[in-house]
């Protein structure tokens, strides 16, 4: 059972009267890369936010490596990295301090251990020279790579990406996607909410299409893009691939 | 300039010595008795400043403790904040001062505690509690102005509530909170005048006592107002300096 990273079983969620997630079943194996797409408001962000307990679900079960997320969510959060659309870097701290804060305060690393680790991950996202700058001095693409490094510094077992390139200028999208592709090739378990279908084709083991709070279709990328079964999925793909 | 004009007008009025309205001799620094009176009046400055500073520090701590439950996602925790703020904010300062100074010792005695409340601490406790409702609201607004994503990001790197506040939210909120908090300090300085009614020897009390002996309310209260004016102008200059510093930090 340990090779199952995330297991969602008939998860339901309401925002007061609005039924945002309807009987979501999703299994992600360790090392698997899952891309979730769908029109805005379909609930795809809510799925990843439920997995790391930024949102609470009302029915069903979400297990991460066998343990239910409702129990001790604070333990789980370090194991599940999260990259946000708006980066959410801490603007009052330097890049290096952004990266060392979690390892020092929640993992109990010493400052020098945390800084060694931070510099290693900055190297991996290819901006080691920016360590002493403030986030506000970096471009959007650089900020998002810092945010990815900040998550990696917690050495998570799973990485969640919530539309990581949607707030970026077009010329900066590829530098972020390159980092994510490398991460995928190294075997990181990933769930990525994105509209970047080129990226999805390249790295996804499994595609998930959501609409109106439901998982409408899942499948391997070749099947998913080549021969989508549902009408809604066909329409969506034709809309986002046509330009 | 707008401020100087009335002062100039006052000086001119004082020149009309034929008029019986003004009698500046009472606080004329060039006569021995006038100088003694001035020293007596300004002698209350220390108490006014000390009361205000201690009350402000207590209010800043108390305000944060009251503000934090107001940011909870649970309604019954938020209720603690609402009840405190609405209740304290509704009590006028003077009745609260009477209650603390004359009433609280009775409660202490009935509990078997022998805690005397002198005018000094009576004034400080009242000012601090009364002001804390306002500082709590300043904190709450300042903390809420920090984007929700900051809290979420802190949670995803495993920080607990206190760590999130300490390392992520408060350092950012403090820039927006400090100028209005400093402003609130001006309010405390002015409200400290009420301490005179329970016998605290601060600026207003001294002016009252001198009026009783000298029968020169116009001149003495004019000086009293000028004393507060100087005090508040100095604080205002400090607040503006603080705002500039905070602003430049943000750009840097």
PDB file of N, CA and C in Angstrom, chain A residues 5 17 42-43 45 64 79 82 88 100 121-122 141 146 156 167 169 183 195 197-198:
ATOM      1  N   UNK A   5       0.505   7.163  -3.150  1.00  0.00           N
ATOM      2  CA  UNK A   5       0.858   8.429  -2.507  1.00  0.00           C
ATOM      3  C   UNK A   5      -0.403   9.127  -1.991  1.00  0.00           C
ATOM      4  N   UNK A  17     -23.853  26.662   0.099  1.00  0.00           N
ATOM      5  CA  UNK A  17     -24.788  25.830  -0.675  1.00  0.00           C
ATOM      6  C   UNK A  17     -24.186  25.294  -1.959  1.00  0.00           C
ATOM      7  N   UNK A  42     -14.112  24.830 -12.136  1.00  0.00           N
ATOM      8  CA  UNK A  42     -14.484  23.419 -12.192  1.00  0.00           C
ATOM      9  C   UNK A  42     -14.113  22.675 -10.919  1.00  0.00           C
ATOM     10  N   UNK A  43     -13.334  23.324 -10.034  1.00  0.00           N
ATOM     11  CA  UNK A  43     -12.984  22.676  -8.768  1.00  0.00           C
ATOM     12  C   UNK A  43     -11.591  22.090  -8.729  1.00  0.00           C
ATOM     13  N   UNK A  45      -8.580  23.535  -8.574  1.00  0.00           N
ATOM     14  CA  UNK A  45      -7.748  24.107  -7.502  1.00  0.00           C
ATOM     15  C   UNK A  45      -8.202  23.607  -6.138  1.00  0.00           C
ATOM     16  N   UNK A  64      -2.900  10.393   2.578  1.00  0.00           N
ATOM     17  CA  UNK A  64      -1.581  10.633   2.005  1.00  0.00           C
ATOM     18  C   UNK A  64      -0.630   9.623   2.635  1.00  0.00           C
ATOM     19  N   UNK A  79       5.195  17.409   4.304  1.00  0.00           N
ATOM     20  CA  UNK A  79       5.363  16.300   3.355  1.00  0.00           C
ATOM     21  C   UNK A  79       4.733  16.603   2.009  1.00  0.00           C
ATOM     22  N   UNK A  82       3.656  22.796  -1.881  1.00  0.00           N
ATOM     23  CA  UNK A  82       2.604  23.486  -2.631  1.00  0.00           C
ATOM     24  C   UNK A  82       3.200  24.697  -3.331  1.00  0.00           C
ATOM     25  N   UNK A  88       3.230  33.707  -3.606  1.00  0.00           N
ATOM     26  CA  UNK A  88       3.135  33.853  -2.151  1.00  0.00           C
ATOM     27  C   UNK A  88       4.477  33.759  -1.446  1.00  0.00           C
ATOM     28  N   UNK A 100      14.900  29.128   4.091  1.00  0.00           N
ATOM     29  CA  UNK A 100      15.358  28.487   5.325  1.00  0.00           C
ATOM     30  C   UNK A 100      14.296  28.497   6.426  1.00  0.00           C
ATOM     31  N   UNK A 121      19.049  23.880  -3.405  1.00  0.00           N
ATOM     32  CA  UNK A 121      17.812  23.911  -4.199  1.00  0.00           C
ATOM     33  C   UNK A 121      17.741  25.154  -5.093  1.00  0.00           C
ATOM     34  N   UNK A 122      18.361  26.254  -4.647  1.00  0.00           N
ATOM     35  CA  UNK A 122      18.423  27.426  -5.533  1.00  0.00           C
ATOM     36  C   UNK A 122      19.235  27.083  -6.785  1.00  0.00           C
ATOM     37  N   UNK A 141       9.017  34.932 -13.199  1.00  0.00           N
ATOM     38  CA  UNK A 141       9.517  33.573 -13.410  1.00  0.00           C
ATOM     39  C   UNK A 141      10.520  33.171 -12.339  1.00  0.00           C
ATOM     40  N   UNK A 146      11.797  30.421  -7.124  1.00  0.00           N
ATOM     41  CA  UNK A 146      12.115  30.490  -5.690  1.00  0.00           C
ATOM     42  C   UNK A 146      11.034  29.774  -4.885  1.00  0.00           C
ATOM     43  N   UNK A 156       9.601  17.419   0.425  1.00  0.00           N
ATOM     44  CA  UNK A 156       8.271  16.798   0.456  1.00  0.00           C
ATOM     45  C   UNK A 156       8.224  15.499  -0.334  1.00  0.00           C
ATOM     46  N   UNK A 167       0.050  33.242 -13.686  1.00  0.00           N
ATOM     47  CA  UNK A 167       0.260  34.661 -13.390  1.00  0.00           C
ATOM     48  C   UNK A 167       1.530  35.196 -14.049  1.00  0.00           C
ATOM     49  N   UNK A 169       4.206  36.293 -17.202  1.00  0.00           N
ATOM     50  CA  UNK A 169       4.291  36.786 -18.568  1.00  0.00           C
ATOM     51  C   UNK A 169       4.722  35.624 -19.465  1.00  0.00           C
ATOM     52  N   UNK A 183      12.082  18.199 -12.428  1.00  0.00           N
ATOM     53  CA  UNK A 183      11.596  17.622 -11.173  1.00  0.00           C
ATOM     54  C   UNK A 183      10.839  16.314 -11.458  1.00  0.00           C
ATOM     55  N   UNK A 195      -3.024  24.740 -17.526  1.00  0.00           N
ATOM     56  CA  UNK A 195      -3.558  24.747 -18.884  1.00  0.00           C
ATOM     57  C   UNK A 195      -2.453  24.551 -19.907  1.00  0.00           C
ATOM     58  N   UNK A 197      -0.741  22.521 -22.010  1.00  0.00           N
ATOM     59  CA  UNK A 197      -0.931  21.159 -22.503  1.00  0.00           C
ATOM     60  C   UNK A 197       0.355  20.560 -23.086  1.00  0.00           C
ATOM     61  N   UNK A 198       1.266  21.450 -23.529  1.00  0.00           N
ATOM     62  CA  UNK A 198       2.564  20.943 -23.995  1.00  0.00           C
ATOM     63  C   UNK A 198       3.313  20.271 -22.852  1.00  0.00           C
TER      64      UNK A 198
END
